Amino acid sequence: MKVPFVDLKAQYLTIKGDIDSAIADVINETAFIGGKYVNNFEAEFAEKYGVKHCISVANGTDSLYIIMKMLGIGPGDEVITVANSWISTSETITQTGATPVFVDIDPVYYTINEDLIAAKISPKTKAILPVHLYGQVCDMNKIMQLAKDNGLFVIEDCAQSHFSTFAGQRAGTMGIAGSFSFYPGKNLGAYGDAGCIITNDDDLADKCKTFARHGAKIKHKHIMEGINSRLDGLQAAILSKKLPHILDWTQIRIEKAALYSRLLADVAEVVCPVVRPDTTHSFHLYVVKVQRRAALIDYLSAQGIDTAIHYPTSLPLLPAYDYLNYSAETIPVSHENQSQILSLPMYPELSDDAIEWVVNAIKSFYSAN
Ligand SMILES: *Cc1c(COP(=O)(O)O)cnc(C)c1O
């Protein structure tokens, strides 16, 4: 049995009629940039999140950059973030002119270790940028308290945590703004690049929207220089067709994750994900810690099972950050994890049989090795 890491075609086939007609409508109406489909999606997403504003942008990297830039973060400032994430998280801090300050991950939940943040706060710190990695929400009580005590902004990177919750609140609604990616493989994925910002702050929303549209609220009246970061009509129309399914798809991911964890419970060489209490983990990724990872990956691959690593090198240890002089000892947990973590196939259309097949392959690897 072939088990791909994700299967975007399988999801398309379940909603093909809706998607095909949405694409045809956009083309017939030549509503390519701006207009009805984009406005509709922004309104629908804001409504589903119960927030005042959704500003669509070109991707989930731009959304982070735009938020920070419009909060006034820039040269001389520091932004505290996590050692293990996709590079967009730290790259955009640098793009504003600020410096990323990396904090190690929690040994159980693999998100930023909240207890290590306080020691990293300096007079230059302007914001904390927690990442709800894999769909697991950070401890937002601790983070919001730290931010309050120190007068810092909290910007939530929700690229992997659509509709995750913390104590009944949706990830992305607790900080000053939430940043979302709709990259095709994300839980809510477009058919190309896409992203958005959500916020309840009127002033920030207005600034982000203006900046992302060349600094103009009204055509040709540029009140500042901005950038071109737009969601296009085709992507908006596709996202609007997918949005009504997202809570069901999330629920199915949670059930698939529970099945993996149940079947893997007696495999001593595998550590299953631990969901933070009082949260909903949206399982963008199902990440285990394993022994003899390289050999296991090869073994699974030979059985037709694809896996991935998120991420093989902690951000501060990438060559891009040599100039910041972090060493493995400064982020020991993230450094140890990077050689053990393994993301198993995860998507709502993944069959239970496929999960059993994957788990049986893992078991046969460890009984033979
Ligand atoms: C995907 C991702 C992003 C960036 O999103 P793009 O839409 O690809 O630009 C940012 N942060 C995290 C944690 C991500 O996984």
mmCIF file of C-alpha atoms and ligand atoms in Angstrom:
data_model
loop_
_atom_site.group_PDB
_atom_site.id
_atom_site.type_symbol
_atom_site.label_atom_id
_atom_site.label_comp_id
_atom_site.label_asym_id
_atom_site.label_seq_id
_atom_site.Cartn_x
_atom_site.Cartn_y
_atom_site.Cartn_z
ATOM 1 C CA MET A 1 0.000 0.000 0.000
ATOM 2 C CA LYS A 2 1.285 3.461 -0.946
ATOM 3 C CA VAL A 3 0.819 6.007 1.821
ATOM 4 C CA PRO A 4 1.714 9.536 0.714
ATOM 5 C CA PHE A 5 2.554 12.157 3.330
ATOM 6 C CA VAL A 6 -0.435 14.241 2.244
ATOM 7 C CA ASP A 7 -2.929 13.708 -0.568
ATOM 8 C CA LEU A 8 -4.406 17.000 -1.753
ATOM 9 C CA LYS A 9 -6.095 15.315 -4.694
ATOM 10 C CA ALA A 10 -8.149 13.104 -2.379
ATOM 11 C CA GLN A 11 -9.641 16.158 -0.701
ATOM 12 C CA TYR A 12 -10.295 17.892 -4.023
ATOM 13 C CA LEU A 13 -12.272 14.871 -5.237
ATOM 14 C CA THR A 14 -14.628 15.101 -2.234
ATOM 15 C CA ILE A 15 -15.638 18.683 -3.183
ATOM 16 C CA LYS A 16 -14.813 18.693 -6.905
ATOM 17 C CA GLY A 17 -18.173 20.041 -8.075
ATOM 18 C CA ASP A 18 -18.033 23.023 -5.718
ATOM 19 C CA ILE A 19 -14.429 23.844 -6.511
ATOM 20 C CA ASP A 20 -14.785 23.516 -10.266
ATOM 21 C CA SER A 21 -17.830 25.776 -10.353
ATOM 22 C CA ALA A 22 -16.171 28.329 -8.038
ATOM 23 C CA ILE A 23 -13.159 28.505 -10.362
ATOM 24 C CA ALA A 24 -15.402 28.835 -13.426
ATOM 25 C CA ASP A 25 -17.376 31.641 -11.740
ATOM 26 C CA VAL A 26 -14.260 33.670 -10.959
ATOM 27 C CA ILE A 27 -13.041 33.325 -14.522
ATOM 28 C CA ASN A 28 -16.438 34.163 -16.034
ATOM 29 C CA GLU A 29 -16.637 37.265 -13.875
ATOM 30 C CA THR A 30 -12.907 38.035 -14.344
ATOM 31 C CA ALA A 31 -12.852 38.731 -10.595
ATOM 32 C CA PHE A 32 -9.130 38.004 -10.449
ATOM 33 C CA ILE A 33 -7.910 40.605 -7.977
ATOM 34 C CA GLY A 34 -9.977 42.130 -5.181
ATOM 35 C CA GLY A 35 -13.729 42.195 -5.511
ATOM 36 C CA LYS A 36 -16.533 39.967 -4.368
ATOM 37 C CA TYR A 37 -14.758 36.671 -3.774
ATOM 38 C CA VAL A 38 -11.966 38.187 -1.725
ATOM 39 C CA ASN A 39 -14.356 40.327 0.328
ATOM 40 C CA ASN A 40 -16.627 37.351 0.925
ATOM 41 C CA PHE A 41 -13.825 35.119 2.146
ATOM 42 C CA GLU A 42 -12.506 37.796 4.507
ATOM 43 C CA ALA A 43 -15.984 38.240 5.990
ATOM 44 C CA GLU A 44 -16.565 34.486 6.312
ATOM 45 C CA PHE A 45 -13.208 33.826 7.959
ATOM 46 C CA ALA A 46 -13.644 36.715 10.415
ATOM 47 C CA GLU A 47 -17.109 35.462 11.262
ATOM 48 C CA LYS A 48 -15.947 31.899 11.822
ATOM 49 C CA TYR A 49 -13.244 33.200 14.164
ATOM 50 C CA GLY A 50 -15.535 35.683 15.861
ATOM 51 C CA VAL A 51 -13.111 38.554 15.206
ATOM 52 C CA LYS A 52 -13.691 42.037 13.822
ATOM 53 C CA HIS A 53 -11.162 41.963 11.019
ATOM 54 C CA CYS A 54 -9.670 39.530 8.518
ATOM 55 C CA ILE A 55 -7.175 41.019 6.090
ATOM 56 C CA SER A 56 -6.270 38.657 3.289
ATOM 57 C CA VAL A 57 -2.695 38.699 2.028
ATOM 58 C CA ALA A 58 -0.546 36.791 -0.444
ATOM 59 C CA ASN A 59 0.846 34.190 1.985
ATOM 60 C CA GLY A 60 1.532 33.391 5.627
ATOM 61 C CA THR A 61 5.008 34.889 5.527
ATOM 62 C CA ASP A 62 3.725 38.285 4.414
ATOM 63 C CA SER A 63 1.083 38.201 7.124
ATOM 64 C CA LEU A 64 3.758 37.935 9.839
ATOM 65 C CA TYR A 65 5.879 40.652 8.256
ATOM 66 C CA ILE A 66 2.958 43.035 7.766
ATOM 67 C CA ILE A 67 1.713 42.644 11.338
ATOM 68 C CA MET A 68 5.127 43.324 12.866
ATOM 69 C CA LYS A 69 5.925 46.181 10.509
ATOM 70 C CA MET A 70 2.570 47.836 11.255
ATOM 71 C CA LEU A 71 3.106 47.435 14.993
ATOM 72 C CA GLY A 72 6.153 49.611 14.495
ATOM 73 C CA ILE A 73 8.695 46.868 15.100
ATOM 74 C CA GLY A 74 11.981 47.715 13.417
ATOM 75 C CA PRO A 75 15.736 48.230 13.741
ATOM 76 C CA GLY A 76 17.048 48.022 17.298
ATOM 77 C CA ASP A 77 14.064 45.969 18.480
ATOM 78 C CA GLU A 78 13.986 42.349 19.544
ATOM 79 C CA VAL A 79 11.223 39.813 19.052
ATOM 80 C CA ILE A 80 11.202 36.634 21.110
ATOM 81 C CA THR A 81 10.271 33.466 19.257
ATOM 82 C CA VAL A 82 10.796 29.725 19.287
ATOM 83 C CA ALA A 83 13.813 27.677 18.253
ATOM 84 C CA ASN A 84 11.807 25.162 16.222
ATOM 85 C CA SER A 85 9.581 26.508 13.468
ATOM 86 C CA TRP A 86 9.497 27.176 9.753
ATOM 87 C CA ILE A 87 11.917 29.954 8.835
ATOM 88 C CA SER A 88 9.108 32.404 7.984
ATOM 89 C CA THR A 89 8.691 32.947 11.711
ATOM 90 C CA SER A 90 12.177 34.368 12.243
ATOM 91 C CA GLU A 91 12.858 35.590 8.699
ATOM 92 C CA THR A 92 10.050 38.128 8.956
ATOM 93 C CA ILE A 93 11.384 39.465 12.263
ATOM 94 C CA THR A 94 14.649 40.193 10.482
ATOM 95 C CA GLN A 95 12.804 41.687 7.492
ATOM 96 C CA THR A 96 11.416 44.417 9.753
ATOM 97 C CA GLY A 97 14.969 45.238 10.846
ATOM 98 C CA ALA A 98 14.494 43.695 14.292
ATOM 99 C CA THR A 99 16.476 40.787 15.759
ATOM 100 C CA PRO A 100 14.963 37.373 16.531
ATOM 101 C CA VAL A 101 15.677 36.061 20.014
ATOM 102 C CA PHE A 102 15.248 32.304 20.159
ATOM 103 C CA VAL A 103 13.836 30.346 23.085
ATOM 104 C CA ASP A 104 14.089 26.568 23.463
ATOM 105 C CA ILE A 105 11.047 24.319 23.151
ATOM 106 C CA ASP A 106 9.082 22.568 25.855
ATOM 107 C CA PRO A 107 10.198 18.918 26.237
ATOM 108 C CA VAL A 108 6.617 17.599 26.315
ATOM 109 C CA TYR A 109 4.588 19.837 23.991
ATOM 110 C CA TYR A 110 7.348 20.912 21.565
ATOM 111 C CA THR A 111 6.129 24.526 21.482
ATOM 112 C CA ILE A 112 8.009 27.499 22.987
ATOM 113 C CA ASN A 113 9.010 26.852 26.605
ATOM 114 C CA GLU A 114 7.062 29.670 28.272
ATOM 115 C CA ASP A 115 9.124 29.424 31.438
ATOM 116 C CA LEU A 116 12.280 30.418 29.559
ATOM 117 C CA ILE A 117 10.839 33.568 27.998
ATOM 118 C CA ALA A 118 11.196 35.924 30.965
ATOM 119 C CA ALA A 119 14.985 35.557 31.020
ATOM 120 C CA LYS A 120 15.133 36.672 27.374
ATOM 121 C CA ILE A 121 13.171 39.883 27.838
ATOM 122 C CA SER A 122 15.388 42.962 27.515
ATOM 123 C CA PRO A 123 14.704 46.706 27.188
ATOM 124 C CA LYS A 124 14.767 46.123 23.411
ATOM 125 C CA THR A 125 12.052 43.464 23.417
ATOM 126 C CA LYS A 126 8.899 44.586 21.616
ATOM 127 C CA ALA A 127 6.967 41.381 21.051
ATOM 128 C CA ILE A 128 6.613 37.666 21.651
ATOM 129 C CA LEU A 129 5.900 35.553 18.589
ATOM 130 C CA PRO A 130 4.656 32.142 19.731
ATOM 131 C CA VAL A 131 4.093 29.456 17.088
ATOM 132 C CA HIS A 132 1.296 26.950 17.608
ATOM 133 C CA LEU A 133 3.425 24.335 15.926
ATOM 134 C CA TYR A 134 1.940 21.149 14.424
ATOM 135 C CA GLY A 135 -1.503 22.376 15.606
ATOM 136 C CA GLN A 136 -0.510 22.336 19.303
ATOM 137 C CA VAL A 137 -1.344 25.601 21.071
ATOM 138 C CA CYS A 138 1.224 27.313 23.306
ATOM 139 C CA ASP A 139 0.334 28.101 26.921
ATOM 140 C CA MET A 140 -1.333 31.419 26.151
ATOM 141 C CA ASN A 141 -2.105 32.171 29.806
ATOM 142 C CA LYS A 142 1.587 32.358 30.610
ATOM 143 C CA ILE A 143 2.482 34.186 27.414
ATOM 144 C CA MET A 144 -0.261 36.810 27.715
ATOM 145 C CA GLN A 145 0.665 37.422 31.348
ATOM 146 C CA LEU A 146 4.339 37.935 30.476
ATOM 147 C CA ALA A 147 3.345 40.281 27.683
ATOM 148 C CA LYS A 148 1.076 42.259 29.965
ATOM 149 C CA ASP A 149 3.687 42.551 32.711
ATOM 150 C CA ASN A 150 6.324 43.751 30.253
ATOM 151 C CA GLY A 151 4.248 45.805 27.819
ATOM 152 C CA LEU A 152 4.877 43.514 24.854
ATOM 153 C CA PHE A 153 2.795 42.622 21.816
ATOM 154 C CA VAL A 154 1.889 38.990 21.205
ATOM 155 C CA ILE A 155 1.647 37.916 17.581
ATOM 156 C CA GLU A 156 0.389 34.362 17.117
ATOM 157 C CA ASP A 157 1.783 32.319 14.226
ATOM 158 C CA CYS A 158 -1.217 30.132 13.374
ATOM 159 C CA ALA A 159 0.047 28.801 10.039
ATOM 160 C CA GLN A 160 -0.237 25.250 11.429
ATOM 161 C CA SER A 161 -3.111 25.717 13.851
ATOM 162 C CA HIS A 162 -6.340 26.585 12.050
ATOM 163 C CA PHE A 163 -9.170 26.253 14.573
ATOM 164 C CA SER A 164 -6.984 24.974 17.408
ATOM 165 C CA THR A 165 -8.224 26.213 20.781
ATOM 166 C CA PHE A 166 -6.753 27.136 24.175
ATOM 167 C CA ALA A 167 -9.157 27.177 27.152
ATOM 168 C CA GLY A 168 -12.070 27.524 24.750
ATOM 169 C CA GLN A 169 -10.523 30.388 22.778
ATOM 170 C CA ARG A 170 -9.319 29.995 19.229
ATOM 171 C CA ALA A 171 -5.603 30.266 18.550
ATOM 172 C CA GLY A 172 -5.047 33.576 16.805
ATOM 173 C CA THR A 173 -7.599 35.515 18.840
ATOM 174 C CA MET A 174 -5.614 35.970 22.061
ATOM 175 C CA GLY A 175 -2.676 38.112 20.940
ATOM 176 C CA ILE A 176 -2.920 41.467 19.174
ATOM 177 C CA ALA A 177 -3.104 39.562 15.870
ATOM 178 C CA GLY A 178 -3.103 36.059 14.423
ATOM 179 C CA SER A 179 -1.192 35.162 11.271
ATOM 180 C CA PHE A 180 -2.487 32.424 8.969
ATOM 181 C CA SER A 181 -1.125 30.597 5.952
ATOM 182 C CA PHE A 182 -3.351 28.893 3.395
ATOM 183 C CA TYR A 183 -0.443 27.190 1.629
ATOM 184 C CA PRO A 184 -1.959 24.136 -0.137
ATOM 185 C CA GLY A 185 -0.773 21.604 2.453
ATOM 186 C CA LYS A 186 -1.993 23.566 5.490
ATOM 187 C CA ASN A 187 -5.208 22.479 7.242
ATOM 188 C CA LEU A 188 -7.137 25.082 5.258
ATOM 189 C CA GLY A 189 -5.259 25.165 1.983
ATOM 190 C CA ALA A 190 -5.690 27.163 -1.203
ATOM 191 C CA TYR A 191 -4.548 25.982 -4.643
ATOM 192 C CA GLY A 192 -1.557 28.274 -4.539
ATOM 193 C CA ASP A 193 -0.131 30.738 -2.028
ATOM 194 C CA ALA A 194 -2.497 32.566 0.305
ATOM 195 C CA GLY A 195 -2.659 33.918 3.847
ATOM 196 C CA CYS A 196 -4.455 36.296 6.183
ATOM 197 C CA ILE A 197 -4.252 38.378 9.342
ATOM 198 C CA ILE A 198 -6.967 38.408 11.974
ATOM 199 C CA THR A 199 -7.299 41.026 14.690
ATOM 200 C CA ASN A 200 -9.821 42.870 16.837
ATOM 201 C CA ASP A 201 -7.687 46.032 16.788
ATOM 202 C CA ASP A 202 -9.276 48.556 14.396
ATOM 203 C CA ASP A 203 -6.163 50.658 14.015
ATOM 204 C CA LEU A 204 -3.862 47.720 13.330
ATOM 205 C CA ALA A 205 -6.348 46.247 10.846
ATOM 206 C CA ASP A 206 -6.543 49.519 8.967
ATOM 207 C CA LYS A 207 -2.761 49.860 8.830
ATOM 208 C CA CYS A 208 -2.188 46.260 7.711
ATOM 209 C CA LYS A 209 -4.782 46.523 4.973
ATOM 210 C CA THR A 210 -3.395 49.794 3.691
ATOM 211 C CA PHE A 211 0.236 48.645 3.811
ATOM 212 C CA ALA A 212 -0.594 45.412 1.965
ATOM 213 C CA ARG A 213 -2.301 47.413 -0.804
ATOM 214 C CA HIS A 214 0.565 49.748 -1.743
ATOM 215 C CA GLY A 215 -0.216 52.157 1.087
ATOM 216 C CA ALA A 216 -3.492 53.275 -0.480
ATOM 217 C CA LYS A 217 -7.000 53.037 0.949
ATOM 218 C CA ILE A 218 -8.360 54.771 -2.143
ATOM 219 C CA LYS A 219 -6.845 54.081 -5.548
ATOM 220 C CA HIS A 220 -3.941 56.421 -6.349
ATOM 221 C CA LYS A 221 -4.091 58.101 -2.919
ATOM 222 C CA HIS A 222 -0.948 56.570 -1.400
ATOM 223 C CA ILE A 223 -0.650 57.788 2.152
ATOM 224 C CA MET A 224 2.545 55.776 2.590
ATOM 225 C CA GLU A 225 4.675 53.301 0.678
ATOM 226 C CA GLY A 226 3.457 49.765 1.133
ATOM 227 C CA ILE A 227 3.845 46.410 -0.523
ATOM 228 C CA ASN A 228 1.765 44.325 -2.913
ATOM 229 C CA SER A 229 0.382 41.438 -0.883
ATOM 230 C CA ARG A 230 -3.013 40.318 -2.125
ATOM 231 C CA LEU A 231 -5.090 37.184 -2.026
ATOM 232 C CA ASP A 232 -6.366 36.566 -5.536
ATOM 233 C CA GLY A 233 -9.977 35.876 -6.442
ATOM 234 C CA LEU A 234 -9.431 32.263 -7.478
ATOM 235 C CA GLN A 235 -7.808 31.394 -4.171
ATOM 236 C CA ALA A 236 -10.486 33.266 -2.220
ATOM 237 C CA ALA A 237 -13.295 31.438 -4.029
ATOM 238 C CA ILE A 238 -11.600 28.076 -3.399
ATOM 239 C CA LEU A 239 -11.063 28.886 0.285
ATOM 240 C CA SER A 240 -14.725 29.896 0.647
ATOM 241 C CA LYS A 241 -15.763 26.468 -0.648
ATOM 242 C CA LYS A 242 -13.437 24.728 1.794
ATOM 243 C CA LEU A 243 -14.177 26.821 4.881
ATOM 244 C CA PRO A 244 -17.563 25.182 5.655
ATOM 245 C CA HIS A 245 -15.751 21.813 5.939
ATOM 246 C CA ILE A 246 -12.839 22.858 8.120
ATOM 247 C CA LEU A 247 -14.286 21.962 11.515
ATOM 248 C CA ASP A 248 -15.248 18.494 10.257
ATOM 249 C CA TRP A 249 -11.828 18.010 8.726
ATOM 250 C CA THR A 250 -10.194 19.091 11.979
ATOM 251 C CA GLN A 251 -12.311 16.626 13.943
ATOM 252 C CA ILE A 252 -11.284 13.833 11.578
ATOM 253 C CA ARG A 253 -7.609 14.773 11.996
ATOM 254 C CA ILE A 254 -8.062 14.529 15.769
ATOM 255 C CA GLU A 255 -9.585 11.063 15.387
ATOM 256 C CA LYS A 256 -6.802 9.929 13.037
ATOM 257 C CA ALA A 257 -4.236 11.162 15.556
ATOM 258 C CA ALA A 258 -5.994 9.289 18.360
ATOM 259 C CA LEU A 259 -5.926 6.108 16.287
ATOM 260 C CA TYR A 260 -2.184 6.459 15.645
ATOM 261 C CA SER A 261 -1.553 7.047 19.343
ATOM 262 C CA ARG A 262 -3.677 4.089 20.396
ATOM 263 C CA LEU A 263 -1.971 1.717 17.974
ATOM 264 C CA LEU A 264 1.512 3.014 18.813
ATOM 265 C CA ALA A 265 0.985 2.966 22.589
ATOM 266 C CA ASP A 266 2.929 -0.250 23.118
ATOM 267 C CA VAL A 267 5.882 0.620 20.896
ATOM 268 C CA ALA A 268 8.635 1.533 23.339
ATOM 269 C CA GLU A 269 10.817 3.174 20.683
ATOM 270 C CA VAL A 270 8.126 5.710 19.723
ATOM 271 C CA VAL A 271 6.951 8.706 21.777
ATOM 272 C CA CYS A 272 3.497 9.892 20.684
ATOM 273 C CA PRO A 273 2.387 13.533 20.786
ATOM 274 C CA VAL A 274 0.991 14.798 24.090
ATOM 275 C CA VAL A 275 -1.873 17.262 23.744
ATOM 276 C CA ARG A 276 -1.722 20.223 26.134
ATOM 277 C CA PRO A 277 -4.602 20.023 28.663
ATOM 278 C CA ASP A 278 -7.656 22.194 27.985
ATOM 279 C CA THR A 279 -6.705 22.684 24.334
ATOM 280 C CA THR A 280 -7.756 21.392 20.944
ATOM 281 C CA HIS A 281 -4.778 20.277 18.877
ATOM 282 C CA SER A 282 -5.692 20.542 15.194
ATOM 283 C CA PHE A 283 -3.033 18.020 14.118
ATOM 284 C CA HIS A 284 -1.687 19.761 11.085
ATOM 285 C CA LEU A 285 1.124 17.295 11.682
ATOM 286 C CA TYR A 286 1.320 14.081 13.679
ATOM 287 C CA VAL A 287 4.852 14.173 15.031
ATOM 288 C CA VAL A 288 6.423 11.333 16.968
ATOM 289 C CA LYS A 289 9.878 10.980 18.489
ATOM 290 C CA VAL A 290 11.618 7.831 17.366
ATOM 291 C CA GLN A 291 14.811 5.879 17.833
ATOM 292 C CA ARG A 292 17.090 5.037 14.884
ATOM 293 C CA ARG A 293 15.253 7.559 12.747
ATOM 294 C CA ALA A 294 17.282 7.397 9.542
ATOM 295 C CA ALA A 295 16.943 3.624 9.276
ATOM 296 C CA LEU A 296 13.233 3.807 10.100
ATOM 297 C CA ILE A 297 12.638 6.418 7.378
ATOM 298 C CA ASP A 298 14.378 4.191 4.818
ATOM 299 C CA TYR A 299 12.431 1.151 5.955
ATOM 300 C CA LEU A 300 9.085 2.964 5.730
ATOM 301 C CA SER A 301 9.985 4.468 2.392
ATOM 302 C CA ALA A 302 10.733 1.005 1.003
ATOM 303 C CA GLN A 303 7.189 0.018 2.059
ATOM 304 C CA GLY A 304 5.745 3.001 0.163
ATOM 305 C CA ILE A 305 5.218 5.120 3.272
ATOM 306 C CA ASP A 306 6.283 8.761 3.056
ATOM 307 C CA THR A 307 7.379 10.691 6.133
ATOM 308 C CA ALA A 308 8.854 14.135 6.749
ATOM 309 C CA ILE A 309 10.783 16.088 9.401
ATOM 310 C CA HIS A 310 9.535 19.369 10.867
ATOM 311 C CA TYR A 311 12.239 20.530 11.173
ATOM 312 C CA PRO A 312 15.622 18.859 10.670
ATOM 313 C CA THR A 313 17.594 21.869 11.953
ATOM 314 C CA SER A 314 16.504 24.225 14.716
ATOM 315 C CA LEU A 315 16.252 27.779 13.383
ATOM 316 C CA PRO A 316 19.156 29.264 15.393
ATOM 317 C CA LEU A 317 21.458 26.463 14.194
ATOM 318 C CA LEU A 318 20.788 27.149 10.501
ATOM 319 C CA PRO A 319 23.656 28.780 8.576
ATOM 320 C CA ALA A 320 21.355 31.793 8.094
ATOM 321 C CA TYR A 321 21.697 32.529 11.810
ATOM 322 C CA ASP A 322 25.410 31.872 12.272
ATOM 323 C CA TYR A 323 25.765 35.594 12.904
ATOM 324 C CA LEU A 324 23.671 35.325 16.079
ATOM 325 C CA ASN A 325 26.106 32.784 17.578
ATOM 326 C CA TYR A 326 23.681 30.290 19.080
ATOM 327 C CA SER A 327 25.056 26.866 19.934
ATOM 328 C CA ALA A 328 23.272 23.569 20.510
ATOM 329 C CA GLU A 329 23.748 24.056 24.275
ATOM 330 C CA THR A 330 21.613 27.211 24.209
ATOM 331 C CA ILE A 331 18.599 25.253 22.889
ATOM 332 C CA PRO A 332 19.238 21.723 24.195
ATOM 333 C CA VAL A 333 15.707 20.355 23.852
ATOM 334 C CA SER A 334 15.137 21.572 20.324
ATOM 335 C CA HIS A 335 18.602 20.373 19.367
ATOM 336 C CA GLU A 336 17.990 16.902 20.762
ATOM 337 C CA ASN A 337 14.557 16.703 19.175
ATOM 338 C CA GLN A 338 15.718 17.621 15.704
ATOM 339 C CA SER A 339 17.397 14.241 15.266
ATOM 340 C CA GLN A 340 14.443 12.267 16.687
ATOM 341 C CA ILE A 341 11.211 13.850 15.455
ATOM 342 C CA LEU A 342 9.340 12.288 12.569
ATOM 343 C CA SER A 343 6.086 13.423 10.965
ATOM 344 C CA LEU A 344 3.867 10.519 9.911
ATOM 345 C CA PRO A 345 1.281 10.779 7.094
ATOM 346 C CA MET A 346 -1.653 12.934 8.241
ATOM 347 C CA TYR A 347 -4.632 14.282 6.320
ATOM 348 C CA PRO A 348 -8.386 13.903 6.805
ATOM 349 C CA GLU A 349 -8.792 11.481 3.898
ATOM 350 C CA LEU A 350 -6.112 9.121 5.252
ATOM 351 C CA SER A 351 -7.842 5.779 5.812
ATOM 352 C CA ASP A 352 -7.760 3.891 9.095
ATOM 353 C CA ASP A 353 -6.340 0.949 7.152
ATOM 354 C CA ALA A 354 -3.465 3.115 5.998
ATOM 355 C CA ILE A 355 -2.756 4.171 9.583
ATOM 356 C CA GLU A 356 -2.715 0.525 10.662
ATOM 357 C CA TRP A 357 -0.378 -0.253 7.798
ATOM 358 C CA VAL A 358 1.993 2.532 8.846
ATOM 359 C CA VAL A 359 1.960 1.410 12.482
ATOM 360 C CA ASN A 360 2.495 -2.226 11.553
ATOM 361 C CA ALA A 361 5.461 -1.231 9.416
ATOM 362 C CA ILE A 362 6.929 0.720 12.357
ATOM 363 C CA LYS A 363 6.405 -2.286 14.623
ATOM 364 C CA SER A 364 8.017 -4.698 12.199
ATOM 365 C CA PHE A 365 10.994 -2.341 11.834
ATOM 366 C CA TYR A 366 11.601 -2.286 15.570
ATOM 367 C CA SER A 367 11.079 -6.019 16.048
ATOM 368 C CA ALA A 368 13.696 -6.679 13.359
ATOM 369 C CA ASN A 369 16.089 -3.898 14.421
HETATM 370 C C1 LIG B 1 3.707 27.636 6.476
HETATM 371 C C2 LIG B 1 4.215 28.440 7.602
HETATM 372 C C3 LIG B 1 4.426 29.833 7.508
HETATM 373 C C4 LIG B 1 4.417 30.589 6.202
HETATM 374 O O1 LIG B 1 3.358 30.444 5.385
HETATM 375 P P1 LIG B 1 3.490 30.636 3.800
HETATM 376 O O2 LIG B 1 2.066 30.784 3.399
HETATM 377 O O3 LIG B 1 4.143 29.426 3.241
HETATM 378 O O4 LIG B 1 4.275 31.876 3.546
HETATM 379 C C5 LIG B 1 4.764 30.543 8.636
HETATM 380 N N1 LIG B 1 4.928 29.919 9.823
HETATM 381 C C6 LIG B 1 4.755 28.589 9.955
HETATM 382 C C7 LIG B 1 4.932 27.966 11.300
HETATM 383 C C8 LIG B 1 4.415 27.804 8.852
HETATM 384 O O5 LIG B 1 4.265 26.487 9.007
#
